[in-house]
Amino acid sequence: MPRCGKTSTPPAILRVFPLTGCILLPGNWLPLHIFEPRYRALVTDAIASDQFIGMVQPVIPAPDNSGPVEEPNGAPELHHIGGAGRIEHYLPEPDGRFHILLKGVTRFRLIRELAVEKGYRRFEVSYEGYDADALEPRRPLDAADILEALQVLRASHSISIEPEDFKNLAGIAVLNGLAAALPFSPAEKQALLEAPAPCDRQKILLALMTMGFRQGTGTRVLPPGTIH
């Protein structure tokens, strides 16, 4: 896959990709297959400029809870908080599709929607309050209780996530990776995204893992440390 040049500062005007069931936390990796014309244009423009894309969930989930939001009656309302990711790798297909790999950098808050450009949505955003996100992947965190809860989930639910894949990762990588990868409902994932700090996210994650979950609601997100 070709690599993008490193752009360190997320932009004030962010191209947004609404996707149900998907959150992008700092340090996480998100592989995406881009096939809709408007999102092909979004990726093309992002690669040519700042390389950033904003991932945000719609307030009303898409019916199949997995694909991009259909907009038959106008643009859907979006949650105010999302995750900004930088395109680290991309692979264009001859027919115009893309395979891209985003790396989560920081959360953002939607401020104001701008005119639609080439079919995709753009927002003025604020990163105020999320200064610590850039350093979050290096924060120490003990994830022993999370891995223990994951073993219990493996015994009680048919999930494809293997605890062995996480045990050698840093604690923050375990927390953010499982927060994004486990098949919680869209509302539960949004609560994990909006948790003020990793310690708050850890408490929410453990509570959700204890309760279990509805299966089939997840989007594949890779934890930090799985790709370099």
PDB file of C-alpha atoms in Angstrom:
ATOM      1  CA  MET A   1       0.000   0.000   0.000  1.00  0.00           C
ATOM      2  CA  PRO A   2       1.311   3.506  -0.744  1.00  0.00           C
ATOM      3  CA  ARG A   3       1.932   5.637   2.347  1.00  0.00           C
ATOM      4  CA  CYS A   4       0.698   9.179   2.846  1.00  0.00           C
ATOM      5  CA  GLY A   5       3.042  11.927   3.893  1.00  0.00           C
ATOM      6  CA  LYS A   6       2.896  12.743   7.579  1.00  0.00           C
ATOM      7  CA  THR A   7       0.504  15.577   8.417  1.00  0.00           C
ATOM      8  CA  SER A   8       0.643  16.156  12.151  1.00  0.00           C
ATOM      9  CA  THR A   9      -2.040  18.796  12.706  1.00  0.00           C
ATOM     10  CA  PRO A  10      -5.689  17.852  12.160  1.00  0.00           C
ATOM     11  CA  PRO A  11      -7.576  20.463  10.117  1.00  0.00           C
ATOM     12  CA  ALA A  12     -10.186  22.923  11.324  1.00  0.00           C
ATOM     13  CA  ILE A  13     -12.430  21.878   8.407  1.00  0.00           C
ATOM     14  CA  LEU A  14     -12.842  18.108   8.454  1.00  0.00           C
ATOM     15  CA  ARG A  15     -14.230  15.763   5.802  1.00  0.00           C
ATOM     16  CA  VAL A  16     -16.652  13.418   7.551  1.00  0.00           C
ATOM     17  CA  PHE A  17     -17.512   9.778   6.881  1.00  0.00           C
ATOM     18  CA  PRO A  18     -20.675   8.757   8.839  1.00  0.00           C
ATOM     19  CA  LEU A  19     -20.558   5.081   9.783  1.00  0.00           C
ATOM     20  CA  THR A  20     -22.823   3.257  12.212  1.00  0.00           C
ATOM     21  CA  GLY A  21     -21.159   1.093  14.847  1.00  0.00           C
ATOM     22  CA  CYS A  22     -17.706   2.530  14.259  1.00  0.00           C
ATOM     23  CA  ILE A  23     -15.630   4.618  16.657  1.00  0.00           C
ATOM     24  CA  LEU A  24     -12.031   5.672  16.091  1.00  0.00           C
ATOM     25  CA  LEU A  25      -9.993   6.189  19.254  1.00  0.00           C
ATOM     26  CA  PRO A  26      -6.450   7.600  19.493  1.00  0.00           C
ATOM     27  CA  GLY A  27      -3.872   5.092  18.301  1.00  0.00           C
ATOM     28  CA  ASN A  28      -6.375   2.631  16.804  1.00  0.00           C
ATOM     29  CA  TRP A  29      -6.163   1.431  13.210  1.00  0.00           C
ATOM     30  CA  LEU A  30      -9.248   1.327  10.989  1.00  0.00           C
ATOM     31  CA  PRO A  31      -9.181  -0.450   7.599  1.00  0.00           C
ATOM     32  CA  LEU A  32     -11.896   0.755   5.198  1.00  0.00           C
ATOM     33  CA  HIS A  33     -13.033  -0.299   1.746  1.00  0.00           C
ATOM     34  CA  ILE A  34     -14.257   2.844  -0.024  1.00  0.00           C
ATOM     35  CA  PHE A  35     -16.627   2.206  -2.934  1.00  0.00           C
ATOM     36  CA  GLU A  36     -19.367   4.900  -2.989  1.00  0.00           C
ATOM     37  CA  PRO A  37     -18.561   7.724  -5.456  1.00  0.00           C
ATOM     38  CA  ARG A  38     -18.923  10.478  -2.842  1.00  0.00           C
ATOM     39  CA  TYR A  39     -16.516   8.743  -0.473  1.00  0.00           C
ATOM     40  CA  ARG A  40     -14.087   7.993  -3.274  1.00  0.00           C
ATOM     41  CA  ALA A  41     -14.047  11.761  -3.846  1.00  0.00           C
ATOM     42  CA  LEU A  42     -13.592  12.339  -0.111  1.00  0.00           C
ATOM     43  CA  VAL A  43     -10.569  10.023   0.042  1.00  0.00           C
ATOM     44  CA  THR A  44      -9.078  11.464  -3.153  1.00  0.00           C
ATOM     45  CA  ASP A  45      -9.332  14.994  -1.748  1.00  0.00           C
ATOM     46  CA  ALA A  46      -8.010  13.966   1.662  1.00  0.00           C
ATOM     47  CA  ILE A  47      -4.957  12.237   0.164  1.00  0.00           C
ATOM     48  CA  ALA A  48      -4.215  15.337  -1.905  1.00  0.00           C
ATOM     49  CA  SER A  49      -4.407  17.704   1.087  1.00  0.00           C
ATOM     50  CA  ASP A  50      -4.339  17.048   4.846  1.00  0.00           C
ATOM     51  CA  GLN A  51      -4.876  13.230   4.842  1.00  0.00           C
ATOM     52  CA  PHE A  52      -7.468  13.460   7.644  1.00  0.00           C
ATOM     53  CA  ILE A  53     -10.958  11.930   7.742  1.00  0.00           C
ATOM     54  CA  GLY A  54     -13.492  12.303  10.553  1.00  0.00           C
ATOM     55  CA  MET A  55     -15.355   9.144  11.552  1.00  0.00           C
ATOM     56  CA  VAL A  56     -18.674   9.863  13.243  1.00  0.00           C
ATOM     57  CA  GLN A  57     -21.802   7.862  13.972  1.00  0.00           C
ATOM     58  CA  PRO A  58     -25.290   8.931  12.903  1.00  0.00           C
ATOM     59  CA  VAL A  59     -27.751   9.488  15.732  1.00  0.00           C
ATOM     60  CA  ILE A  60     -30.184   7.018  14.142  1.00  0.00           C
ATOM     61  CA  PRO A  61     -28.237   3.862  13.202  1.00  0.00           C
ATOM     62  CA  ALA A  62     -28.225   2.606   9.628  1.00  0.00           C
ATOM     63  CA  PRO A  63     -30.697  -0.304   9.248  1.00  0.00           C
ATOM     64  CA  ASP A  64     -28.018  -2.952   8.678  1.00  0.00           C
ATOM     65  CA  ASN A  65     -25.837  -1.374  11.379  1.00  0.00           C
ATOM     66  CA  SER A  66     -22.714  -1.759   9.284  1.00  0.00           C
ATOM     67  CA  GLY A  67     -22.534   0.289   6.094  1.00  0.00           C
ATOM     68  CA  PRO A  68     -22.381   4.012   5.308  1.00  0.00           C
ATOM     69  CA  VAL A  69     -25.560   5.890   6.095  1.00  0.00           C
ATOM     70  CA  GLU A  70     -28.162   6.006   3.370  1.00  0.00           C
ATOM     71  CA  GLU A  71     -29.630   9.468   2.907  1.00  0.00           C
ATOM     72  CA  PRO A  72     -32.938   9.149   1.035  1.00  0.00           C
ATOM     73  CA  ASN A  73     -34.546  12.066   2.885  1.00  0.00           C
ATOM     74  CA  GLY A  74     -31.593  14.343   3.365  1.00  0.00           C
ATOM     75  CA  ALA A  75     -28.462  14.199   5.457  1.00  0.00           C
ATOM     76  CA  PRO A  76     -28.960  12.391   8.779  1.00  0.00           C
ATOM     77  CA  GLU A  77     -28.236  13.982  12.133  1.00  0.00           C
ATOM     78  CA  LEU A  78     -24.799  13.027  13.439  1.00  0.00           C
ATOM     79  CA  HIS A  79     -23.444  12.653  16.937  1.00  0.00           C
ATOM     80  CA  HIS A  80     -21.508  15.760  17.938  1.00  0.00           C
ATOM     81  CA  ILE A  81     -18.330  13.866  18.867  1.00  0.00           C
ATOM     82  CA  GLY A  82     -16.278  11.717  16.508  1.00  0.00           C
ATOM     83  CA  GLY A  83     -12.726  10.537  15.939  1.00  0.00           C
ATOM     84  CA  ALA A  84     -10.278  12.062  13.462  1.00  0.00           C
ATOM     85  CA  GLY A  85      -7.930   9.673  11.705  1.00  0.00           C
ATOM     86  CA  ARG A  86      -5.011  10.182   9.364  1.00  0.00           C
ATOM     87  CA  ILE A  87      -4.733   8.080   6.196  1.00  0.00           C
ATOM     88  CA  GLU A  88      -1.482   6.171   6.729  1.00  0.00           C
ATOM     89  CA  HIS A  89      -1.781   3.802   3.769  1.00  0.00           C
ATOM     90  CA  TYR A  90      -4.020   3.651   0.709  1.00  0.00           C
ATOM     91  CA  LEU A  91      -4.477   1.335  -2.246  1.00  0.00           C
ATOM     92  CA  PRO A  92      -6.450   2.631  -5.257  1.00  0.00           C
ATOM     93  CA  GLU A  93      -8.257   0.084  -7.434  1.00  0.00           C
ATOM     94  CA  PRO A  94      -8.562   0.464 -11.245  1.00  0.00           C
ATOM     95  CA  ASP A  95     -12.328   1.022 -10.945  1.00  0.00           C
ATOM     96  CA  GLY A  96     -11.895   3.957  -8.552  1.00  0.00           C
ATOM     97  CA  ARG A  97     -12.401   2.149  -5.260  1.00  0.00           C
ATOM     98  CA  PHE A  98      -9.916   2.543  -2.410  1.00  0.00           C
ATOM     99  CA  HIS A  99      -8.618   0.419   0.413  1.00  0.00           C
ATOM    100  CA  ILE A 100      -7.357   2.761   3.119  1.00  0.00           C
ATOM    101  CA  LEU A 101      -5.913   2.436   6.594  1.00  0.00           C
ATOM    102  CA  LEU A 102      -6.708   5.180   9.087  1.00  0.00           C
ATOM    103  CA  LYS A 103      -4.859   5.742  12.346  1.00  0.00           C
ATOM    104  CA  GLY A 104      -6.813   7.461  15.101  1.00  0.00           C
ATOM    105  CA  VAL A 105      -5.266  10.761  16.217  1.00  0.00           C
ATOM    106  CA  THR A 106      -7.783  12.735  18.261  1.00  0.00           C
ATOM    107  CA  ARG A 107     -11.446  13.186  18.993  1.00  0.00           C
ATOM    108  CA  PHE A 108     -13.332  16.246  17.791  1.00  0.00           C
ATOM    109  CA  ARG A 109     -16.605  18.066  18.274  1.00  0.00           C
ATOM    110  CA  LEU A 110     -18.790  19.161  15.359  1.00  0.00           C
ATOM    111  CA  ILE A 111     -19.337  22.925  15.314  1.00  0.00           C
ATOM    112  CA  ARG A 112     -20.949  23.838  12.004  1.00  0.00           C
ATOM    113  CA  GLU A 113     -21.745  22.019   8.773  1.00  0.00           C
ATOM    114  CA  LEU A 114     -20.449  23.533   5.546  1.00  0.00           C
ATOM    115  CA  ALA A 115     -21.736  23.151   2.004  1.00  0.00           C
ATOM    116  CA  VAL A 116     -21.604  19.621   0.623  1.00  0.00           C
ATOM    117  CA  GLU A 117     -18.588  19.135  -1.625  1.00  0.00           C
ATOM    118  CA  LYS A 118     -18.613  16.428  -4.338  1.00  0.00           C
ATOM    119  CA  GLY A 119     -21.367  14.643  -2.433  1.00  0.00           C
ATOM    120  CA  TYR A 120     -19.594  14.302   0.913  1.00  0.00           C
ATOM    121  CA  ARG A 121     -20.116  16.275   4.114  1.00  0.00           C
ATOM    122  CA  ARG A 122     -17.670  18.735   5.689  1.00  0.00           C
ATOM    123  CA  PHE A 123     -17.738  20.330   9.115  1.00  0.00           C
ATOM    124  CA  GLU A 124     -15.987  23.035  11.021  1.00  0.00           C
ATOM    125  CA  VAL A 125     -14.768  21.169  14.087  1.00  0.00           C
ATOM    126  CA  SER A 126     -13.154  21.870  17.438  1.00  0.00           C
ATOM    127  CA  TYR A 127     -10.464  19.812  19.176  1.00  0.00           C
ATOM    128  CA  GLU A 128     -10.762  21.796  22.399  1.00  0.00           C
ATOM    129  CA  GLY A 129     -10.703  19.528  25.429  1.00  0.00           C
ATOM    130  CA  TYR A 130      -8.901  16.742  23.581  1.00  0.00           C
ATOM    131  CA  ASP A 131      -5.308  17.944  23.895  1.00  0.00           C
ATOM    132  CA  ALA A 132      -4.353  14.756  25.749  1.00  0.00           C
ATOM    133  CA  ASP A 133      -5.556  12.480  22.928  1.00  0.00           C
ATOM    134  CA  ALA A 134      -2.326  12.813  20.941  1.00  0.00           C
ATOM    135  CA  LEU A 135      -0.345  11.434  23.891  1.00  0.00           C
ATOM    136  CA  GLU A 136      -2.927   8.822  24.895  1.00  0.00           C
ATOM    137  CA  PRO A 137      -1.296   5.848  23.082  1.00  0.00           C
ATOM    138  CA  ARG A 138       1.740   6.242  25.387  1.00  0.00           C
ATOM    139  CA  ARG A 139      -0.202   6.462  28.654  1.00  0.00           C
ATOM    140  CA  PRO A 140       0.378   3.643  31.175  1.00  0.00           C
ATOM    141  CA  LEU A 141      -2.688   1.588  32.031  1.00  0.00           C
ATOM    142  CA  ASP A 142      -3.161  -1.782  33.724  1.00  0.00           C
ATOM    143  CA  ALA A 143      -5.487  -3.860  31.527  1.00  0.00           C
ATOM    144  CA  ALA A 144      -5.375  -7.097  33.535  1.00  0.00           C
ATOM    145  CA  ASP A 145      -9.027  -6.769  34.564  1.00  0.00           C
ATOM    146  CA  ILE A 146     -10.063  -6.123  30.949  1.00  0.00           C
ATOM    147  CA  LEU A 147      -8.255  -9.244  29.704  1.00  0.00           C
ATOM    148  CA  GLU A 148      -9.822 -11.272  32.499  1.00  0.00           C
ATOM    149  CA  ALA A 149     -13.269 -10.024  31.492  1.00  0.00           C
ATOM    150  CA  LEU A 150     -12.471 -10.897  27.886  1.00  0.00           C
ATOM    151  CA  GLN A 151     -11.751 -14.494  28.865  1.00  0.00           C
ATOM    152  CA  VAL A 152     -15.156 -14.660  30.562  1.00  0.00           C
ATOM    153  CA  LEU A 153     -16.816 -13.262  27.433  1.00  0.00           C
ATOM    154  CA  ARG A 154     -15.074 -15.847  25.289  1.00  0.00           C
ATOM    155  CA  ALA A 155     -16.585 -18.559  27.456  1.00  0.00           C
ATOM    156  CA  SER A 156     -20.118 -17.138  27.379  1.00  0.00           C
ATOM    157  CA  HIS A 157     -20.356 -15.636  23.854  1.00  0.00           C
ATOM    158  CA  SER A 158     -19.293 -16.758  20.407  1.00  0.00           C
ATOM    159  CA  ILE A 159     -16.879 -13.968  19.574  1.00  0.00           C
ATOM    160  CA  SER A 160     -13.957 -14.176  17.189  1.00  0.00           C
ATOM    161  CA  ILE A 161     -11.612 -11.973  19.220  1.00  0.00           C
ATOM    162  CA  GLU A 162      -8.713 -13.941  20.651  1.00  0.00           C
ATOM    163  CA  PRO A 163      -7.378 -12.736  24.037  1.00  0.00           C
ATOM    164  CA  GLU A 164      -3.890 -13.911  23.063  1.00  0.00           C
ATOM    165  CA  ASP A 165      -3.823 -11.197  20.369  1.00  0.00           C
ATOM    166  CA  PHE A 166      -4.077  -8.537  23.058  1.00  0.00           C
ATOM    167  CA  LYS A 167      -2.046  -9.797  26.000  1.00  0.00           C
ATOM    168  CA  ASN A 168       1.308  -8.498  24.704  1.00  0.00           C
ATOM    169  CA  LEU A 169      -0.037  -5.032  23.882  1.00  0.00           C
ATOM    170  CA  ALA A 170       0.226  -1.967  26.083  1.00  0.00           C
ATOM    171  CA  GLY A 171      -2.720  -1.519  28.441  1.00  0.00           C
ATOM    172  CA  ILE A 172      -4.073   1.533  26.612  1.00  0.00           C
ATOM    173  CA  ALA A 173      -3.958  -0.429  23.359  1.00  0.00           C
ATOM    174  CA  VAL A 174      -6.004  -3.211  24.937  1.00  0.00           C
ATOM    175  CA  LEU A 175      -8.558  -0.714  26.242  1.00  0.00           C
ATOM    176  CA  ASN A 176      -8.995   1.257  23.031  1.00  0.00           C
ATOM    177  CA  GLY A 177      -8.751  -1.781  20.786  1.00  0.00           C
ATOM    178  CA  LEU A 178     -11.493  -3.699  22.587  1.00  0.00           C
ATOM    179  CA  ALA A 179     -13.676  -0.607  23.035  1.00  0.00           C
ATOM    180  CA  ALA A 180     -13.767  -0.319  19.249  1.00  0.00           C
ATOM    181  CA  ALA A 181     -13.708  -4.004  18.279  1.00  0.00           C
ATOM    182  CA  LEU A 182     -16.215  -5.649  20.611  1.00  0.00           C
ATOM    183  CA  PRO A 183     -19.748  -5.779  19.147  1.00  0.00           C
ATOM    184  CA  PHE A 184     -21.486  -3.327  21.446  1.00  0.00           C
ATOM    185  CA  SER A 185     -24.486  -1.315  20.281  1.00  0.00           C
ATOM    186  CA  PRO A 186     -23.866   2.030  18.530  1.00  0.00           C
ATOM    187  CA  ALA A 187     -25.041   3.939  21.616  1.00  0.00           C
ATOM    188  CA  GLU A 188     -22.680   1.970  23.846  1.00  0.00           C
ATOM    189  CA  LYS A 189     -19.778   2.597  21.476  1.00  0.00           C
ATOM    190  CA  GLN A 190     -20.576   6.303  21.500  1.00  0.00           C
ATOM    191  CA  ALA A 191     -20.443   6.303  25.305  1.00  0.00           C
ATOM    192  CA  LEU A 192     -16.975   4.719  25.130  1.00  0.00           C
ATOM    193  CA  LEU A 193     -15.841   7.332  22.611  1.00  0.00           C
ATOM    194  CA  GLU A 194     -17.145  10.233  24.696  1.00  0.00           C
ATOM    195  CA  ALA A 195     -15.629   9.062  28.002  1.00  0.00           C
ATOM    196  CA  PRO A 196     -13.506  11.997  29.190  1.00  0.00           C
ATOM    197  CA  ALA A 197     -10.350  10.007  29.998  1.00  0.00           C
ATOM    198  CA  PRO A 198      -9.010   6.440  29.625  1.00  0.00           C
ATOM    199  CA  CYS A 199      -9.866   5.621  33.264  1.00  0.00           C
ATOM    200  CA  ASP A 200     -13.495   6.558  32.573  1.00  0.00           C
ATOM    201  CA  ARG A 201     -13.488   4.516  29.363  1.00  0.00           C
ATOM    202  CA  GLN A 202     -12.084   1.556  31.268  1.00  0.00           C
ATOM    203  CA  LYS A 203     -14.932   1.663  33.798  1.00  0.00           C
ATOM    204  CA  ILE A 204     -17.545   1.823  31.032  1.00  0.00           C
ATOM    205  CA  LEU A 205     -15.881  -0.979  29.063  1.00  0.00           C
ATOM    206  CA  LEU A 206     -15.752  -3.297  32.072  1.00  0.00           C
ATOM    207  CA  ALA A 207     -19.400  -2.596  32.868  1.00  0.00           C
ATOM    208  CA  LEU A 208     -20.417  -3.350  29.284  1.00  0.00           C
ATOM    209  CA  MET A 209     -18.311  -6.506  29.152  1.00  0.00           C
ATOM    210  CA  THR A 210     -19.964  -7.704  32.344  1.00  0.00           C
ATOM    211  CA  MET A 211     -23.432  -7.166  30.823  1.00  0.00           C
ATOM    212  CA  GLY A 212     -22.575  -8.854  27.514  1.00  0.00           C
ATOM    213  CA  PHE A 213     -23.738  -7.580  24.138  1.00  0.00           C
ATOM    214  CA  ARG A 214     -25.852  -8.029  21.045  1.00  0.00           C
ATOM    215  CA  GLN A 215     -23.742  -9.645  18.371  1.00  0.00           C
ATOM    216  CA  GLY A 216     -23.316  -8.388  14.828  1.00  0.00           C
ATOM    217  CA  THR A 217     -22.960  -4.709  15.716  1.00  0.00           C
ATOM    218  CA  GLY A 218     -19.231  -4.233  15.328  1.00  0.00           C
ATOM    219  CA  THR A 219     -16.970  -2.731  12.701  1.00  0.00           C
ATOM    220  CA  ARG A 220     -13.472  -4.137  12.347  1.00  0.00           C
ATOM    221  CA  VAL A 221     -11.032  -1.822  14.098  1.00  0.00           C
ATOM    222  CA  LEU A 222      -7.473  -2.870  14.847  1.00  0.00           C
ATOM    223  CA  PRO A 223      -5.827  -1.966  18.155  1.00  0.00           C
ATOM    224  CA  PRO A 224      -2.631   0.055  18.367  1.00  0.00           C
ATOM    225  CA  GLY A 225       0.506  -1.990  17.913  1.00  0.00           C
ATOM    226  CA  THR A 226      -0.925  -4.402  15.345  1.00  0.00           C
ATOM    227  CA  ILE A 227       0.354  -2.431  12.345  1.00  0.00           C
ATOM    228  CA  HIS A 228       3.500  -0.345  11.921  1.00  0.00           C
TER     229      HIS A 228
END
